[in-house]
mmCIF file of C-alpha atoms in Angstrom:
data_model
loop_
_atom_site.group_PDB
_atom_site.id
_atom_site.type_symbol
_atom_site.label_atom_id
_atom_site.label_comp_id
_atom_site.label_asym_id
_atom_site.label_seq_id
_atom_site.Cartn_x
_atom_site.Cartn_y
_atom_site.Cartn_z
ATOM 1 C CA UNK M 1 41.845 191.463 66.176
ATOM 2 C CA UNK M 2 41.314 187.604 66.185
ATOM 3 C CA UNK M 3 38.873 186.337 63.411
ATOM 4 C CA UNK M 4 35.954 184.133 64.078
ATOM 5 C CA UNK M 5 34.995 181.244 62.034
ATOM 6 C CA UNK M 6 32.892 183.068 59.507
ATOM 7 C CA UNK M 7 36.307 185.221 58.361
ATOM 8 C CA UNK M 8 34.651 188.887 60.161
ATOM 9 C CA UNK M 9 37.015 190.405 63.304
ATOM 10 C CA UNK M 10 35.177 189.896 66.537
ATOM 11 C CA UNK M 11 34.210 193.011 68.230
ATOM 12 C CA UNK M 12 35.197 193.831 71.348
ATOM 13 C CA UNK M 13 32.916 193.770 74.296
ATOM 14 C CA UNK M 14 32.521 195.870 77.083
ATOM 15 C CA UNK M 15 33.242 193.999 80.532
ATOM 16 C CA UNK M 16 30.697 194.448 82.805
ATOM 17 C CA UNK M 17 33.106 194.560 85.947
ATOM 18 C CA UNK M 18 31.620 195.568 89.591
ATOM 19 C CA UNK M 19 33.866 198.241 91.157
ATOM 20 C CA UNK M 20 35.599 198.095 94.458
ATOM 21 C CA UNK M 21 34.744 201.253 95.357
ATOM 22 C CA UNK M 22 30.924 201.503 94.301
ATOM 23 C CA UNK M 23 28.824 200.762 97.561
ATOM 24 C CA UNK M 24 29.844 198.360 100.201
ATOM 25 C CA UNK M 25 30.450 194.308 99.775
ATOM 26 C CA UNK M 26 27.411 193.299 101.470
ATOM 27 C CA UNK M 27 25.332 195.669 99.165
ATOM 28 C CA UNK M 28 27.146 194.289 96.127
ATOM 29 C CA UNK M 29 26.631 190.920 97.290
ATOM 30 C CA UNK M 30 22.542 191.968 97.616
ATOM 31 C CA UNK M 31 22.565 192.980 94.043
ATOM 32 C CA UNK M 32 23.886 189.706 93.010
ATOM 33 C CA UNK M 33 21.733 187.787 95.197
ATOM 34 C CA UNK M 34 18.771 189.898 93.690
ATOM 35 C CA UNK M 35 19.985 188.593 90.125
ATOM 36 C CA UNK M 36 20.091 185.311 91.374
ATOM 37 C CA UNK M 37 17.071 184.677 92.269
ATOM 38 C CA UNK M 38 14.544 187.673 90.486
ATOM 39 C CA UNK M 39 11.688 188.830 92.770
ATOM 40 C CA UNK M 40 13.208 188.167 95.889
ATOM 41 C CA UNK M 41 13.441 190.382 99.050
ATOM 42 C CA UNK M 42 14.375 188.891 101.833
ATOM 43 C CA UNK M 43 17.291 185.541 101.876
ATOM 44 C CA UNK M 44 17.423 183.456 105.096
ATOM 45 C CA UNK M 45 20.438 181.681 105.536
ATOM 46 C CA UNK M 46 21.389 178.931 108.115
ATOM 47 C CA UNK M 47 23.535 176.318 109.173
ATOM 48 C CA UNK M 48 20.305 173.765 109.258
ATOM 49 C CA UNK M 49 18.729 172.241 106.868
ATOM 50 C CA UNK M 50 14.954 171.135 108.106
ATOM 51 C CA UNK M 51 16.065 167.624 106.417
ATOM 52 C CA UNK M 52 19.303 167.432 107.660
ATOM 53 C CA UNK M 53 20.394 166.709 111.425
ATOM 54 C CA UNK M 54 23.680 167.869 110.683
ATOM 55 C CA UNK M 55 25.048 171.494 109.940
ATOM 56 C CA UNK M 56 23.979 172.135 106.568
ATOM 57 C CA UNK M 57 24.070 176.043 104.655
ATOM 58 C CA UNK M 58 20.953 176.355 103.303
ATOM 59 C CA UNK M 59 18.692 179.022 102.173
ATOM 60 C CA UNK M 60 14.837 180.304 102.249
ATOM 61 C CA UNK M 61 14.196 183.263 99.747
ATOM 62 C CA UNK M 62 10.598 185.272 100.130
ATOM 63 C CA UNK M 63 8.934 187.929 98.053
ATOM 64 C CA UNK M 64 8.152 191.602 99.188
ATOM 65 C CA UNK M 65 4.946 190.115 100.806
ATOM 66 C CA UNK M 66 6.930 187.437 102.818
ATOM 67 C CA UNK M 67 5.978 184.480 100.611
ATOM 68 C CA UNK M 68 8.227 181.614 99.732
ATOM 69 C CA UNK M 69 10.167 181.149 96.592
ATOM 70 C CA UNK M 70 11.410 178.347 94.908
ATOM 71 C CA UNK M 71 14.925 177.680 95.023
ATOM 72 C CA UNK M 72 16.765 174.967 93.267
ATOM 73 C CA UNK M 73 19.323 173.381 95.430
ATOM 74 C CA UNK M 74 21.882 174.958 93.415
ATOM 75 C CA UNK M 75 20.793 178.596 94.894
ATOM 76 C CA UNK M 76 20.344 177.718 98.083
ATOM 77 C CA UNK M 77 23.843 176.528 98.558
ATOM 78 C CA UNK M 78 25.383 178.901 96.920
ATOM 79 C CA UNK M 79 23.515 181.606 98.302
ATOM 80 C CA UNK M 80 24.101 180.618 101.946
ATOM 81 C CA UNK M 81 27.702 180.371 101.286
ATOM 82 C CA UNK M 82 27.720 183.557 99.429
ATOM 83 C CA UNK M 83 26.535 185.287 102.660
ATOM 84 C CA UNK M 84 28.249 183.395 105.290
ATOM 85 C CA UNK M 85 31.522 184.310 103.919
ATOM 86 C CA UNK M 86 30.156 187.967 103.485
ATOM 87 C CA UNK M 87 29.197 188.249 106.974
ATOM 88 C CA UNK M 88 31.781 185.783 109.132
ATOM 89 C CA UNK M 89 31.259 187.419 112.823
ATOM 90 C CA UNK M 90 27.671 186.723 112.548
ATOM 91 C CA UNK M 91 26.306 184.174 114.746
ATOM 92 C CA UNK M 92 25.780 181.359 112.117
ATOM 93 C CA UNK M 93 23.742 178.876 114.829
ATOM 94 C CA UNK M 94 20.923 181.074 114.188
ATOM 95 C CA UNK M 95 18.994 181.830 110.972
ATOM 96 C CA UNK M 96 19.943 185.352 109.324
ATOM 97 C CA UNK M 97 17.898 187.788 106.660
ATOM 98 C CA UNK M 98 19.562 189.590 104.455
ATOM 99 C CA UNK M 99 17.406 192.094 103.000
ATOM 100 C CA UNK M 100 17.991 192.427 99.400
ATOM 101 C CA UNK M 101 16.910 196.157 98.956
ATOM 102 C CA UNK M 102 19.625 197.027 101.756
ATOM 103 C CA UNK M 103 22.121 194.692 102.305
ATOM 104 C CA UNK M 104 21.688 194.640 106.163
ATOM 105 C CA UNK M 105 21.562 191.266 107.716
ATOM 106 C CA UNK M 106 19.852 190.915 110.934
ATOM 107 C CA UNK M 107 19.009 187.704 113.120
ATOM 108 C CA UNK M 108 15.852 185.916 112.469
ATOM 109 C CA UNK M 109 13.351 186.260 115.312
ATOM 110 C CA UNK M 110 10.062 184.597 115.345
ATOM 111 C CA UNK M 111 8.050 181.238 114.653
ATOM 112 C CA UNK M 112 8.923 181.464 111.056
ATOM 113 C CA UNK M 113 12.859 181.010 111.608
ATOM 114 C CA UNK M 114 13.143 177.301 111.739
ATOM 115 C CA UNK M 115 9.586 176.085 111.393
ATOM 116 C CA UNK M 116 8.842 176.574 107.843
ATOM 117 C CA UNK M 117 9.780 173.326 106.158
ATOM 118 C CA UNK M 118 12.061 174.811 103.520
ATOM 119 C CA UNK M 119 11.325 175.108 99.579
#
């Protein structure tokens, strides 16, 4: 066992690995999402940023009661990548939600898919 710098072994830790065969990719991909950003329920993911005329991914999180949440722009690029490349035969010229407590991504329908202003 390697020493540290105080002269003691290190103890091992256990890995905290995610399984291949322990639920399906776009549920694991929920539960990281759901660590990501903590308190979220539902991710919208696009190709358009409401700043941007050009295609930008980009990412709206909301609560269980369909508020906003901050998200640094860190998390909402990563996020929207995360789930484009989870989902590649969706339609990406339309917004998406993922919901969080079941992985299942569905096309955004209603006023609230490209009007909100982002944030």
């Amino acid at each position: 066992m390697p020493a540290s710098r105080s002269g003691r072994a290190l103890a091992a830790q256990p890995a905290k690995a995610v399984e291949p065969a322990d639920g399906t990719r776009q549920h694991r991909l929920a539960v990281l999402l759901t660590d990501m950003v903590p308190g979220a329920r539902i991710i919208r993911v696009s190709q358009h940023q409401p700043s941007q005329t050009w295609p930008s991914p980009y990412t709206r999180a909301y609560d269980e009661r369909g508020q906003p949440m901050p998200l640094n722009r860190t998390q909402r690029v990563a996020a929207a990548r995360w789930v484009i490349r989870a989902f590649p035969e969706a339609n990406w010229d339309e917004a998406h939600d993922l919901d969080l407590a079941t992985g299942t991504l569905r096309p955004t329908a209603g006023p609230r898919a490209h009007s909100d202003g982002g944030r």
